[in-house]
mmCIF file of C-alpha atoms in Angstrom:
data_model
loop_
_atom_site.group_PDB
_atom_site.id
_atom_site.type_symbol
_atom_site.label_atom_id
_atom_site.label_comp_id
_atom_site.label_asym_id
_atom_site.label_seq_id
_atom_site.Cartn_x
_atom_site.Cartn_y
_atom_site.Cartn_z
ATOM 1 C CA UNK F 1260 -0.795 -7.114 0.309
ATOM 2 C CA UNK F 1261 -0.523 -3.968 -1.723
ATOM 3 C CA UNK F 1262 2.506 -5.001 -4.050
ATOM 4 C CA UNK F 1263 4.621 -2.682 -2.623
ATOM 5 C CA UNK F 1264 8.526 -3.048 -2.965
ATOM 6 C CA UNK F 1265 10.308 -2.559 0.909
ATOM 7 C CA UNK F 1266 11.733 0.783 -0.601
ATOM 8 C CA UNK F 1267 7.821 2.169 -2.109
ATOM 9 C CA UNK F 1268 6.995 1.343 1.523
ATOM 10 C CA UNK F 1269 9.462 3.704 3.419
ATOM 11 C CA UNK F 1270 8.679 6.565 0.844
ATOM 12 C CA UNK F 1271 4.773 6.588 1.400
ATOM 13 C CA UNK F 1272 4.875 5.778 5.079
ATOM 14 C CA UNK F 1273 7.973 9.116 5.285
ATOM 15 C CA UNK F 1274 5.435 11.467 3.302
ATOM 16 C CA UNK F 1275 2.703 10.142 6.185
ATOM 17 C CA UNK F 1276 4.916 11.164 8.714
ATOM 18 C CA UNK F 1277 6.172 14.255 6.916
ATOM 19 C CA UNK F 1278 2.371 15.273 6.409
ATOM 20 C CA UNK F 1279 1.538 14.418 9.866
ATOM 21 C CA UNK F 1280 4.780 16.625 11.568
ATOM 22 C CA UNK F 1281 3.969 19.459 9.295
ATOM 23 C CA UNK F 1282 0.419 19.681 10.819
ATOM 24 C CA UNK F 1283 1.661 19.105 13.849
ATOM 25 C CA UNK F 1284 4.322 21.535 14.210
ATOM 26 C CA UNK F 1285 2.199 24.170 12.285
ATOM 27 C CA UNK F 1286 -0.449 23.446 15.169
ATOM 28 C CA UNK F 1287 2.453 24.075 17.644
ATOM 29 C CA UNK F 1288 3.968 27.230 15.711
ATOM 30 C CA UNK F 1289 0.087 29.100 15.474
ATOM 31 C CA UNK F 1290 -0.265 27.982 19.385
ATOM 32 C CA UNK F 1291 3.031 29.716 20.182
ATOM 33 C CA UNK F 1292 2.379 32.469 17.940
ATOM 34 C CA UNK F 1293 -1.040 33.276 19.248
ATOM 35 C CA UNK F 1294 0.494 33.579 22.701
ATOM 36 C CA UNK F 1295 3.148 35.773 21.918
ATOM 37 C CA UNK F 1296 1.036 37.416 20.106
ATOM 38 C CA UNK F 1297 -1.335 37.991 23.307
ATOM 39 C CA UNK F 1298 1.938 38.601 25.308
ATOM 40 C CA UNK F 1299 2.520 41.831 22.658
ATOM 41 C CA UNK F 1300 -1.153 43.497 22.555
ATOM 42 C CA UNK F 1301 -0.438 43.405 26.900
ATOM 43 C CA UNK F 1302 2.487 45.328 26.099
ATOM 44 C CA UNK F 1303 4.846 42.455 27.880
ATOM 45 C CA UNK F 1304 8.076 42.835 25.428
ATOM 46 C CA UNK F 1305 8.538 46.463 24.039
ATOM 47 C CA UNK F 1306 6.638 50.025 24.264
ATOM 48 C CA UNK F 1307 8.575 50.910 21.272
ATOM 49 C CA UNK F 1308 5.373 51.206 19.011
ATOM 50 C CA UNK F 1309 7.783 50.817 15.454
ATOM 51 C CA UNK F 1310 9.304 47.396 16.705
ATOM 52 C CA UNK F 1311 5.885 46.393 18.595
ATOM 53 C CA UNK F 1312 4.176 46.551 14.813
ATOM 54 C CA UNK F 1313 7.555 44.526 13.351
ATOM 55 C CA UNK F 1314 6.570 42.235 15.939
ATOM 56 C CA UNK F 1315 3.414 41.823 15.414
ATOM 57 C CA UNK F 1316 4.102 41.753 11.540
ATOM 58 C CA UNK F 1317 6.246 39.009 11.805
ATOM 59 C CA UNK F 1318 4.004 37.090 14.095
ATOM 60 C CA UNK F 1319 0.651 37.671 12.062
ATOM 61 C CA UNK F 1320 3.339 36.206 9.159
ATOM 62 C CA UNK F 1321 3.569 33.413 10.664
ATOM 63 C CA UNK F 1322 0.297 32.618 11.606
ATOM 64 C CA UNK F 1323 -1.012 32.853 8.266
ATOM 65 C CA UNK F 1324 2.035 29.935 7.457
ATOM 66 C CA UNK F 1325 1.056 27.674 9.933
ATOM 67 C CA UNK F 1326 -2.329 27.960 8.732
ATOM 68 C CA UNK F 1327 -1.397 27.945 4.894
ATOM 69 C CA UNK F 1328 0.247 24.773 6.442
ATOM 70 C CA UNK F 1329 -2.270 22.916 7.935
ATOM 71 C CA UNK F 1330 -5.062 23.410 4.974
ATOM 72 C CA UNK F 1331 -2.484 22.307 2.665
ATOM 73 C CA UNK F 1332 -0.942 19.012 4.777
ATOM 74 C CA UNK F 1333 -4.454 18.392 5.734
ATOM 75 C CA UNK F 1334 -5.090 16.215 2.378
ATOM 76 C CA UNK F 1335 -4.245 12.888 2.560
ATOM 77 C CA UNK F 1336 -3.104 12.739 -0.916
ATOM 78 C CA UNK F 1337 0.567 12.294 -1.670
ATOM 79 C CA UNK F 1338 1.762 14.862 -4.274
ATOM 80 C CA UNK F 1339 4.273 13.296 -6.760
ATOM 81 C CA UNK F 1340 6.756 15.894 -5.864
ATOM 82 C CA UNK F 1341 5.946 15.622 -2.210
ATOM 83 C CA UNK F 1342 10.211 15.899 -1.458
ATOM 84 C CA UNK F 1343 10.662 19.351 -2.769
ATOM 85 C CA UNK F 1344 7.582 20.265 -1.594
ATOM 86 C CA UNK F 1345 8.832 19.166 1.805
ATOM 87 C CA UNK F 1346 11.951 21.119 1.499
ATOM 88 C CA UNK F 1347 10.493 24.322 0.508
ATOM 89 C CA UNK F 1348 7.715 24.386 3.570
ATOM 90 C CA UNK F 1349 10.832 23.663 5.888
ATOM 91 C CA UNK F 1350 13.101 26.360 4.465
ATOM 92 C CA UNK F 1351 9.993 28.382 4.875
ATOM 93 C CA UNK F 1352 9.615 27.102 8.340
ATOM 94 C CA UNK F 1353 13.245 27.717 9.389
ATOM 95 C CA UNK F 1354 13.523 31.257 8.209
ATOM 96 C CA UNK F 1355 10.366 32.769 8.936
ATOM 97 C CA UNK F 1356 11.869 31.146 13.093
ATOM 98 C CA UNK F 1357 14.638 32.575 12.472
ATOM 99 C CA UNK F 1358 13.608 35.809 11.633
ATOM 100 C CA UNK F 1359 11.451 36.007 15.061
ATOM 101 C CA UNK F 1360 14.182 34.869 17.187
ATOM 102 C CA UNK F 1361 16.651 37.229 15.222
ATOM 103 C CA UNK F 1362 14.072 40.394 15.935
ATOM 104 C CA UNK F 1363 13.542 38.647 19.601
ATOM 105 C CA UNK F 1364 17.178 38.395 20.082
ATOM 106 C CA UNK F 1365 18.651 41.796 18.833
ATOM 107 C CA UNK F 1366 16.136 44.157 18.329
ATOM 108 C CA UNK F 1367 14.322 43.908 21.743
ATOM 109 C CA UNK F 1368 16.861 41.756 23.165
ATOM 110 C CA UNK F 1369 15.504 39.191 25.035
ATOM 111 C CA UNK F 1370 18.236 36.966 24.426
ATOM 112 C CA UNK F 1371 17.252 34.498 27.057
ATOM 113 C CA UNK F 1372 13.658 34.003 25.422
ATOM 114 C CA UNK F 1373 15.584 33.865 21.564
ATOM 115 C CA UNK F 1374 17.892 30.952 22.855
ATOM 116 C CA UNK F 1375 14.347 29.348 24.663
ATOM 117 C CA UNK F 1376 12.701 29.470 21.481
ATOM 118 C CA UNK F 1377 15.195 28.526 19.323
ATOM 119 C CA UNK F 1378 15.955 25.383 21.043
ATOM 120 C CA UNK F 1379 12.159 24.935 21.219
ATOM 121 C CA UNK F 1380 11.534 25.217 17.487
ATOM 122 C CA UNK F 1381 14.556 23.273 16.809
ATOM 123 C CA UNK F 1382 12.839 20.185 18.961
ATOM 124 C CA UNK F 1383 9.607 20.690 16.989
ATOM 125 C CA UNK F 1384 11.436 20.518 13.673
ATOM 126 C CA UNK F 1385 13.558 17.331 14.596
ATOM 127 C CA UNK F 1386 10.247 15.643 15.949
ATOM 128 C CA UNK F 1387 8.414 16.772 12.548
ATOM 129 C CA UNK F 1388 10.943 16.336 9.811
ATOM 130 C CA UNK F 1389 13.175 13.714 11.049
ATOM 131 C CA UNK F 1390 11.876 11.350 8.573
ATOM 132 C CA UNK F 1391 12.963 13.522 5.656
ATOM 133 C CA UNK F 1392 16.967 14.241 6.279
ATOM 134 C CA UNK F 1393 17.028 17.317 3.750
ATOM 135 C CA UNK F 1394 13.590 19.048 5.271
ATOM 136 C CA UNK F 1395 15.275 18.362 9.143
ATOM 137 C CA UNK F 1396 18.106 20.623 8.071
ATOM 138 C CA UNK F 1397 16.665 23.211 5.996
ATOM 139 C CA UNK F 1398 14.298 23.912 9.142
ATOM 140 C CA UNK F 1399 16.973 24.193 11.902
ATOM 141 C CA UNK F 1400 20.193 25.904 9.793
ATOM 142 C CA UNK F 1401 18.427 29.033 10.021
ATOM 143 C CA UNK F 1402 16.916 28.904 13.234
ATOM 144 C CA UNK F 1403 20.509 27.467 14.673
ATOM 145 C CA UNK F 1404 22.552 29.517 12.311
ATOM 146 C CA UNK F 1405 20.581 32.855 13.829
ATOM 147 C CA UNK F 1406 20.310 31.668 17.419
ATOM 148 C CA UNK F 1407 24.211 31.221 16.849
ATOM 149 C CA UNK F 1408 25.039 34.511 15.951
ATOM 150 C CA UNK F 1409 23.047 36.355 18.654
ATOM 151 C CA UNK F 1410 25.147 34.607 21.380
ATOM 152 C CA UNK F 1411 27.838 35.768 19.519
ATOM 153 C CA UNK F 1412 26.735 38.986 19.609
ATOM 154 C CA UNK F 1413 26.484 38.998 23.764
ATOM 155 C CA UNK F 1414 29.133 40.479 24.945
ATOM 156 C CA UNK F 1415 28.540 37.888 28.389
ATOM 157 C CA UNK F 1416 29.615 35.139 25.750
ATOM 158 C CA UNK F 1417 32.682 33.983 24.851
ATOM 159 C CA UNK F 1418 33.390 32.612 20.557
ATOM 160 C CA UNK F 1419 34.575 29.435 21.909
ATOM 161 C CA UNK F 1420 31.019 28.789 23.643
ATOM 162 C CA UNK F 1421 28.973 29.977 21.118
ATOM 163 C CA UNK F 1422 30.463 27.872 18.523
ATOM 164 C CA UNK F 1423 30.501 24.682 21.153
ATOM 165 C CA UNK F 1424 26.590 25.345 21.576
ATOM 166 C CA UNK F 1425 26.564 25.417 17.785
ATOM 167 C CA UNK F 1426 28.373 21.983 17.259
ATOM 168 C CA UNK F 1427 26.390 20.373 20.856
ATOM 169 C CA UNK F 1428 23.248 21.068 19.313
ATOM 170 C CA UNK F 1429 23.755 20.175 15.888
ATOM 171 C CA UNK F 1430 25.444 16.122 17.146
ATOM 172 C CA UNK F 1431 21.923 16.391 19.374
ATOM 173 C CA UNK F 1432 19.898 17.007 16.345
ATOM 174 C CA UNK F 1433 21.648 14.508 13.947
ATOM 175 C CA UNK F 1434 21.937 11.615 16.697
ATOM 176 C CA UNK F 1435 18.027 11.999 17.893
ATOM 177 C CA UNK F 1436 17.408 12.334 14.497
ATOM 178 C CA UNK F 1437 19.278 8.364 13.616
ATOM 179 C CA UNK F 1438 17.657 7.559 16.991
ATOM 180 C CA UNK F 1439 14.461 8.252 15.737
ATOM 181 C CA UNK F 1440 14.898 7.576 11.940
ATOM 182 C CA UNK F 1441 16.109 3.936 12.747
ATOM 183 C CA UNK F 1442 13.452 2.892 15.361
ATOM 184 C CA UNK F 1443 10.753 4.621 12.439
ATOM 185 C CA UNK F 1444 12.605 2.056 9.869
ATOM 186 C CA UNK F 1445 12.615 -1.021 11.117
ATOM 187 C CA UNK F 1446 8.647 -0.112 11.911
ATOM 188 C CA UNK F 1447 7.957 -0.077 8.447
ATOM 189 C CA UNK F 1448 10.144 -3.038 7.725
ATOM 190 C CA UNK F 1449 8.359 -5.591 10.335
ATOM 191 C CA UNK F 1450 4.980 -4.106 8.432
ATOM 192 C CA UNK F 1451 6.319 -4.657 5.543
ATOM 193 C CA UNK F 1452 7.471 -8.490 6.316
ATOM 194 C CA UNK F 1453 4.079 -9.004 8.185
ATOM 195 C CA UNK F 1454 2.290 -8.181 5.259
ATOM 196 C CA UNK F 1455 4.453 -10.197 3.156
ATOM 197 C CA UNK F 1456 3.742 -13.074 5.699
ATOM 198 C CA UNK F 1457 -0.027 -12.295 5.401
ATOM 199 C CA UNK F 1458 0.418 -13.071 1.664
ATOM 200 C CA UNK F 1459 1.753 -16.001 1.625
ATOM 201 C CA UNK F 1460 -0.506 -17.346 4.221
ATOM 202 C CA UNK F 1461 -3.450 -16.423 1.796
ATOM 203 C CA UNK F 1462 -1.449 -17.811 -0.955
ATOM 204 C CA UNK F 1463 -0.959 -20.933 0.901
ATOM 205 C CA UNK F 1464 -4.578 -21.036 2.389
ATOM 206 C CA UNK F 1465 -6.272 -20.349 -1.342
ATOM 207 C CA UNK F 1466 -3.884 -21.608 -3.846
ATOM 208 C CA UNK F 1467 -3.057 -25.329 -4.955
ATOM 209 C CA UNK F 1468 0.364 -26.021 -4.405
ATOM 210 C CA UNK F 1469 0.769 -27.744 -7.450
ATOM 211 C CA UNK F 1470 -0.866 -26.230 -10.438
ATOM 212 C CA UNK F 1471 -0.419 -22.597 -8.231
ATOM 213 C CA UNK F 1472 -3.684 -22.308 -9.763
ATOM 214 C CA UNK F 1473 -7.077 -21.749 -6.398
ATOM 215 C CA UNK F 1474 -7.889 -24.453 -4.757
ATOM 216 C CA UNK F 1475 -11.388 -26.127 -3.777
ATOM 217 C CA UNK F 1476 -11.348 -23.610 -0.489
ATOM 218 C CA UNK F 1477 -11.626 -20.362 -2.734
ATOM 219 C CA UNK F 1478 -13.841 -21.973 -5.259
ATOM 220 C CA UNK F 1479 -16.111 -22.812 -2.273
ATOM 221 C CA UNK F 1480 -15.892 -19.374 -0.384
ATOM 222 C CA UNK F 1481 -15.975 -17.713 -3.972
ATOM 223 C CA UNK F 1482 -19.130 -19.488 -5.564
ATOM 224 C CA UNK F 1483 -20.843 -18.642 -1.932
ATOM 225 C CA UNK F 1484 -20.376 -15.045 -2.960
ATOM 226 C CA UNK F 1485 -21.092 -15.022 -6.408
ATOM 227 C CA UNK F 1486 -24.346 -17.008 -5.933
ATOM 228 C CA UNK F 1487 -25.295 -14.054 -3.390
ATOM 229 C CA UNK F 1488 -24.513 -11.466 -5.547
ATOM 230 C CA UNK F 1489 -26.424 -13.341 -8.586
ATOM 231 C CA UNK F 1490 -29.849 -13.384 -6.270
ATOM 232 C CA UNK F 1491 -29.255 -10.002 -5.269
ATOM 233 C CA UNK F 1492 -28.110 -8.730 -8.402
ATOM 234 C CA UNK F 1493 -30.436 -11.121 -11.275
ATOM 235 C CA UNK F 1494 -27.552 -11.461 -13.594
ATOM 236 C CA UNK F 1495 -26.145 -15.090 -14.817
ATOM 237 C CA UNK F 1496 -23.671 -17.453 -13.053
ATOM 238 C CA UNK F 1497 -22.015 -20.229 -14.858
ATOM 239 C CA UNK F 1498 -20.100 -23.531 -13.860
ATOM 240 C CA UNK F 1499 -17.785 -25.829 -16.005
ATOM 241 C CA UNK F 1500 -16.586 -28.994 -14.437
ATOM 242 C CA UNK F 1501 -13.590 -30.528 -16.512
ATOM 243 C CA UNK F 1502 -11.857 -33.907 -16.025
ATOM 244 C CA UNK F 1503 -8.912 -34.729 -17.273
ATOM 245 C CA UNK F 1504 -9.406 -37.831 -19.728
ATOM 246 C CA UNK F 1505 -7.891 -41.361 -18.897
ATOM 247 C CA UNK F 1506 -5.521 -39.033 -16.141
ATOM 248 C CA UNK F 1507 -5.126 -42.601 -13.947
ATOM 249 C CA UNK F 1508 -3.507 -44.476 -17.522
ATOM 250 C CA UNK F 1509 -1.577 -41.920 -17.997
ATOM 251 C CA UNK F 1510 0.124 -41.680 -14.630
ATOM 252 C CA UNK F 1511 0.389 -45.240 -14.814
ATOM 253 C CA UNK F 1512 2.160 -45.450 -18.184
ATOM 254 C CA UNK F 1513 4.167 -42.762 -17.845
ATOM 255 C CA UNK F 1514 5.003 -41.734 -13.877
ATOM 256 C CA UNK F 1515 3.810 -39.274 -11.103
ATOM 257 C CA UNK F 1516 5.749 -36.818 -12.068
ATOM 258 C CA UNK F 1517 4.732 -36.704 -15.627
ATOM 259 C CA UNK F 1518 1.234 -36.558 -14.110
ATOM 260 C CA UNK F 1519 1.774 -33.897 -12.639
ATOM 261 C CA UNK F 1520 3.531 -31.879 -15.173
ATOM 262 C CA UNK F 1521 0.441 -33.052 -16.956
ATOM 263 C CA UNK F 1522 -1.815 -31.487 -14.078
ATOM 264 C CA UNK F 1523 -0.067 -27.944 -14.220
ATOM 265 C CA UNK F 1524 -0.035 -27.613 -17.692
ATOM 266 C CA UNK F 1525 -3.714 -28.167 -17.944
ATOM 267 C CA UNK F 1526 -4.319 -25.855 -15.138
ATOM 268 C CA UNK F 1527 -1.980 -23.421 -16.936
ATOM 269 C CA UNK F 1528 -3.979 -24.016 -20.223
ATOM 270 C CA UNK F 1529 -7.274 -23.296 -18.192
ATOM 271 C CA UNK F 1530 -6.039 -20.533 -16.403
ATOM 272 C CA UNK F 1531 -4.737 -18.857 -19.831
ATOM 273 C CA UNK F 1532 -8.034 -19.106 -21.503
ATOM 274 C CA UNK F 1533 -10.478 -17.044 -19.266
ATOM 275 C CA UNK F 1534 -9.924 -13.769 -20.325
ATOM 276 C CA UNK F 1535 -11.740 -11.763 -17.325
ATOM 277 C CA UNK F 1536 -10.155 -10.938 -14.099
ATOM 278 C CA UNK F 1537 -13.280 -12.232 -12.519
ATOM 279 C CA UNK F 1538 -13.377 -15.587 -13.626
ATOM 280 C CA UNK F 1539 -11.663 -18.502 -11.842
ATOM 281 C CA UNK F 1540 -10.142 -22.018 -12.140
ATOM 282 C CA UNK F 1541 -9.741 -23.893 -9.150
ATOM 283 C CA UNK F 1542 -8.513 -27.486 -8.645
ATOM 284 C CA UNK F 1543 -11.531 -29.116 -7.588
ATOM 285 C CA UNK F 1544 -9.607 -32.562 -6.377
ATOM 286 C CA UNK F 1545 -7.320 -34.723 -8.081
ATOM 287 C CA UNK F 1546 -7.813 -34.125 -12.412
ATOM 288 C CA UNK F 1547 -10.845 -32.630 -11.546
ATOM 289 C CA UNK F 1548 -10.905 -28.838 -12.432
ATOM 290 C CA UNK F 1549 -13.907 -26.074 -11.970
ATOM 291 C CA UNK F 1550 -14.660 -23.001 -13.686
ATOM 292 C CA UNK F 1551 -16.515 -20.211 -12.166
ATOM 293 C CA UNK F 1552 -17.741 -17.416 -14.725
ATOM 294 C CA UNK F 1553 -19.938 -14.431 -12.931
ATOM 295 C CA UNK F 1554 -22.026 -13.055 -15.294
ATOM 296 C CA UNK F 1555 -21.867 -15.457 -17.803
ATOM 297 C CA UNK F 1556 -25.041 -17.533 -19.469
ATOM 298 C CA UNK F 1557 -25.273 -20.872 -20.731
ATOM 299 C CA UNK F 1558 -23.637 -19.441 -24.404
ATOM 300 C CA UNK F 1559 -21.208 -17.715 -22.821
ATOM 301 C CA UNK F 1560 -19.925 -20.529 -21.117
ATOM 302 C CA UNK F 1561 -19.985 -23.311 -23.829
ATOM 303 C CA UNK F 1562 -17.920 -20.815 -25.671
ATOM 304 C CA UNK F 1563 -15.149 -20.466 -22.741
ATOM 305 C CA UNK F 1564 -15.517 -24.554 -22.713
ATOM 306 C CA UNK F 1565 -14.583 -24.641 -26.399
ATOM 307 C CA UNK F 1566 -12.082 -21.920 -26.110
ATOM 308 C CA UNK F 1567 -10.124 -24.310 -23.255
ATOM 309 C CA UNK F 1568 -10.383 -27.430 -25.369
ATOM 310 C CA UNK F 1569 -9.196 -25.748 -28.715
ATOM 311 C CA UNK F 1570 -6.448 -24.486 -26.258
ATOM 312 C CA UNK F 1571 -5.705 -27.890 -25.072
ATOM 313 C CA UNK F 1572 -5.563 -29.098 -28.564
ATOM 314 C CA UNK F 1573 -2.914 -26.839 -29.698
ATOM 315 C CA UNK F 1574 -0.791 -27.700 -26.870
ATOM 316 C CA UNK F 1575 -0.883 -31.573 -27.696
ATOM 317 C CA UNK F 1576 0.351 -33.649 -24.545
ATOM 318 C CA UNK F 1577 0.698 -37.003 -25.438
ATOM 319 C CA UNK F 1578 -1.124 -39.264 -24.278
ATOM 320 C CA UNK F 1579 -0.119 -43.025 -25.512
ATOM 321 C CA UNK F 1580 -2.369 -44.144 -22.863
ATOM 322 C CA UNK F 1581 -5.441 -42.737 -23.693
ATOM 323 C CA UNK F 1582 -8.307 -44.930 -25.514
ATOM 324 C CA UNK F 1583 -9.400 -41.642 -26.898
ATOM 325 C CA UNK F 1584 -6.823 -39.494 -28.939
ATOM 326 C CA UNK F 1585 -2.917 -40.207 -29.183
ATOM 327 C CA UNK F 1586 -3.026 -36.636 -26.626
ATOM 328 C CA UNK F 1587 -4.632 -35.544 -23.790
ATOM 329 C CA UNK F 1588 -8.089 -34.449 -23.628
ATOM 330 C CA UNK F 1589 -10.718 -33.222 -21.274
ATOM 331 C CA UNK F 1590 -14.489 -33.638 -20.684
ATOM 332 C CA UNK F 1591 -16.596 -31.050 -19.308
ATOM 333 C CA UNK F 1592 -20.076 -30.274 -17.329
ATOM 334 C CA UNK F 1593 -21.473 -27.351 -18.066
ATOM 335 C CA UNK F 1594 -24.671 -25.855 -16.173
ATOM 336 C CA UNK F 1595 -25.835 -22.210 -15.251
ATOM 337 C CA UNK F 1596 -27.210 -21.340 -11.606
ATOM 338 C CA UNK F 1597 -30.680 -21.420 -11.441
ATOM 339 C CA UNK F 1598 -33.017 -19.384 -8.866
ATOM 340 C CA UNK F 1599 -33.193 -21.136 -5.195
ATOM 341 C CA UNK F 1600 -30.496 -23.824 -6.345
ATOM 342 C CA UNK F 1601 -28.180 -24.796 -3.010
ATOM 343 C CA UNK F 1602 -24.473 -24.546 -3.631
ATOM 344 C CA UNK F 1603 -24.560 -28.201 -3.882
ATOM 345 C CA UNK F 1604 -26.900 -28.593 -6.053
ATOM 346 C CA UNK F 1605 -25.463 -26.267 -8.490
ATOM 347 C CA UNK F 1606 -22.224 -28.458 -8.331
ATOM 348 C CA UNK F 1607 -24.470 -31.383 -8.560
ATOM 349 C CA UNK F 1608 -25.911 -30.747 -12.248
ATOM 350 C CA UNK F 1609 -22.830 -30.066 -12.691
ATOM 351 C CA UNK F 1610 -21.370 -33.059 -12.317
ATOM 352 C CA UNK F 1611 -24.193 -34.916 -13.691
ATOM 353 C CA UNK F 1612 -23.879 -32.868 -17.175
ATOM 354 C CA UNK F 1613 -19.811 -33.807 -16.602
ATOM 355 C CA UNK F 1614 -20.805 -37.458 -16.290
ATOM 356 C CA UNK F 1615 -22.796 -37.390 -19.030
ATOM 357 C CA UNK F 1616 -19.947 -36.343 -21.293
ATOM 358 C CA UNK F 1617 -17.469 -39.111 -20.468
ATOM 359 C CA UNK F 1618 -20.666 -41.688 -21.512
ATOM 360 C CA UNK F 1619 -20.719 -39.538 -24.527
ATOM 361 C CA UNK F 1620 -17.192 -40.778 -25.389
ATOM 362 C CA UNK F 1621 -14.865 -38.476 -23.674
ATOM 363 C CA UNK F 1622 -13.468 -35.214 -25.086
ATOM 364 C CA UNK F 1623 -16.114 -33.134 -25.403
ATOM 365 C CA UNK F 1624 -18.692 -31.311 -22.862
ATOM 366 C CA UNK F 1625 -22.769 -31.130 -22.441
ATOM 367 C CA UNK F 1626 -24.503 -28.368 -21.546
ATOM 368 C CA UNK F 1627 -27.615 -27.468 -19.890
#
C-alpha cells in the first residue's frame, strides 16, 4: 500500500478525474468548435461580414483554449496548487461558453441553437468537473447565467419560465452532480479498504506475529533474491544466525509469557541495531533469529554481530536461569555467501559456525 490516509486518497484520485474531464471536455469544446467553425466559412449563420469575423474570433479563441487545455492537462503530474488551478481553467471555460452562446443568442439570434448549446456545455462541464464542487460551478454560472438572460430577452418567453428553467437546471446540475460525486466516493473508498486489506494480508503473510519482526517466509523469498542479485551483481552477502542462550530455562523458570516478552524484546533489540533499510531480521523458528545483510563482507558483519550483542548487553534481561551470565545472552553464526553455494547450504555453514559458538561457551559468535 502507498501510506495514503482515506482523505490523501480522494484528493489525488479528484485531480485524476479533474485532469482527465479537462482533456476531455477540451477534446469536446475544439470538436464543437471546429464544426461551427466549418458551419461559418459555408456561410450557414450570418452574411453580416462584421459579426461573421466576431464569430469566428470568438471561435478561433476558443480553440486555442481547448488546446492550451489539453497540452497543459496532458501531464500526469499533480501541481501542488492543482484546486485553483482547477478553478481558474473552469471560470475560463464558463465564460469564454458564455460569451459564444451570448453572441449566438443575441447578436445573430439563433436562440434555439444558444439554449442547445448551453445545455450541451453545461452536461460537458457537470461530467468533467463534478469531482471538484467549486470548478462545476464556476463553469456553468456563466454559461447558465447568459443562457438565462437571453430567454429573458425573447419576447415568446415569459420571467416566470425563464427563471423556472434557471432553478430546473441548476437542482439537475447539483443532484447529478451528488449522484455522481457519491457513486465516484465510495469507489475510492472500497480501493482504499482493498488496499488496506492487501496490507495486512502481506503483513500477516511476511511478518511474525509475535516479535512483528519477518518471518522465515520473507527471509526465504528474500535471501532467494539477494543471492541472485549477488551472482549477477559480484558484490558480498552476509548471514548471522543468533540463538537465544538457555531460552528453554528461562521459559521454564520464569513462564511463557515472560518468554515471550523475552522473544520480542530481542527481536526489537535486533531489529534496532541494523542501521540500513536493506537489511533484515527474521524469526527463523522458535529463539532462533537470522540476519540478512546485502552487501556486506565477513567484517562488516562481525561488526553488526557485535553491535547486536553490545545492544543486548545494555538492555540486561535477567536471566536467573542461565548457566552463563545473571542476563540474557545470544550466540551467533556468522558466514558470507560464497560463489555456487545453494540457499541451503549457505544456511548450513551457517548454522554450523552458530553451533560452534554455543561449544565455545555461549555468548559470543564465530565467523567464517
Amino acid at each position: 500500500m502507498d501510506g495514503l490516509t482515506l482523505t490523501q486518497r480522494i484528493n489525488k484520485v479528484t485531480y485524476k478525474n479533474l485532469r482527465i474531464g479537462f482533456l476531455w471536455s477540451s477534446k469536446i469544446s475544439l470538436m464543437i468548435l471546429s464544426l461551427m467553425l466549418v458551419t461559418l466559412w459555408l456561410n450557414h449563420f450570418t452574411n453580416d461580414s462584421e459579426l461573421s469575423s466576431l464569430l469566428a474570433a470568438q471561435f478561433i479563441w476558443q480553440m486555442i483554449l481547448s488546446g492550451f487545455g489539453i497540452i497543459y492537462f496532458n501531464r500526469s503530474t499533480e501541481p501542488a496548487n492543482y484546486r485553483l488551478i482547477s478553478a481558474f481553467y473552469s471560470l475560463i471555460y464558463g465564460l469564454s461558453w458564455g460569451a459564444t452562446i451570448l453572441i449566438l443568442g443575441v447578436y445573430v439570434q439563433f436562440t434555439l441553437l444558444s439554449e442547445v448549446l448551453a445545455n450541451l456545455m453545461t452536461m460537458v462541464a457537470l461530467l468533467g468537473f463534478y469531482t471538484y464542487r467549486n470548478a462545476l460551478y464556476l463553469a456553468v454560472t456563466p454559461i447558465l447565467a447568459l443562457s438565462t438572460w437571453i430567454t429573458i430577452e425573447d419576447e415568446h418567453l415569459t420571467l416566470l419560465f425563464s427563471f423556472e428553467k434557471f432553478m430546473i437546471t441548476l437542482i439537475i446540475i447539483e443532484s447529478g452532480r451528488r449522484v455522481l460525486y457519491r457513486w465516484f466516493s465510495n469507489r475510492v473508498q472500497q480501493e482504499h479498504e482493498n488496499k488496506r486489506l492487501v496490507k495486512e494480508l502481506n503483513q500477516l503473510a511476511s511478518h511474525d506475529q509475535l516479535t512483528q519482526i519477518k518471518n522465515r517466509r520473507f527471509f526465504q523469498i528474500e535471501l532467494e533474491k539477494q543471492i541472485k542479485n549477488t551472482q549477477r551483481l559480484h558484490i558480498p552477502l552476509s548471514l548471522v544466525l543468533i540463538d537465544i542462550d538457555h531460552f528453554k530455562a528461562f521459559n521454564d523458570s520464569q513462564g511463557h509469557i515472560a518468554g515471550d516478552e523475552c522473544l520480542k524484546l530481542v527481536a526489537k533489540v535486533i531489529d534496532a541495531s541494523l542501521l540500513r533499510g536493506i537489511d533484515s531480521v527474521s524469526r527463523f523458528g522458535g529463539e532462533e533469529f537470522v540476519v540478512l545483510l546485502p552487501n556486506t563482507n565477513l567484517d562488516g558483519a562481525i561488526l553488526v554481530a557485535q553491535r547486536i550483542q553490545e545492544n543486548l548487553t545494555k538492555v540486561a534481561i535477567d536471566h536467573p536461569a542461565s548457566q552463563t551470565s545473571h542476563i540474557v545472552t545470544i550466540s551467533q553464526g556468522i558466514t558470507t555467501y560464497e560463489e555456487s553455494q545453494r540457499s541451503t547450504q549457505f544456511i548450513e555453514k551457517a548454522d554450523h559456525n552458530l553451533y560452534d559458538a554455543k561449544k565455545s561457551g555461549r555468548n559470543c559468535y564465530i565467523a567464517a
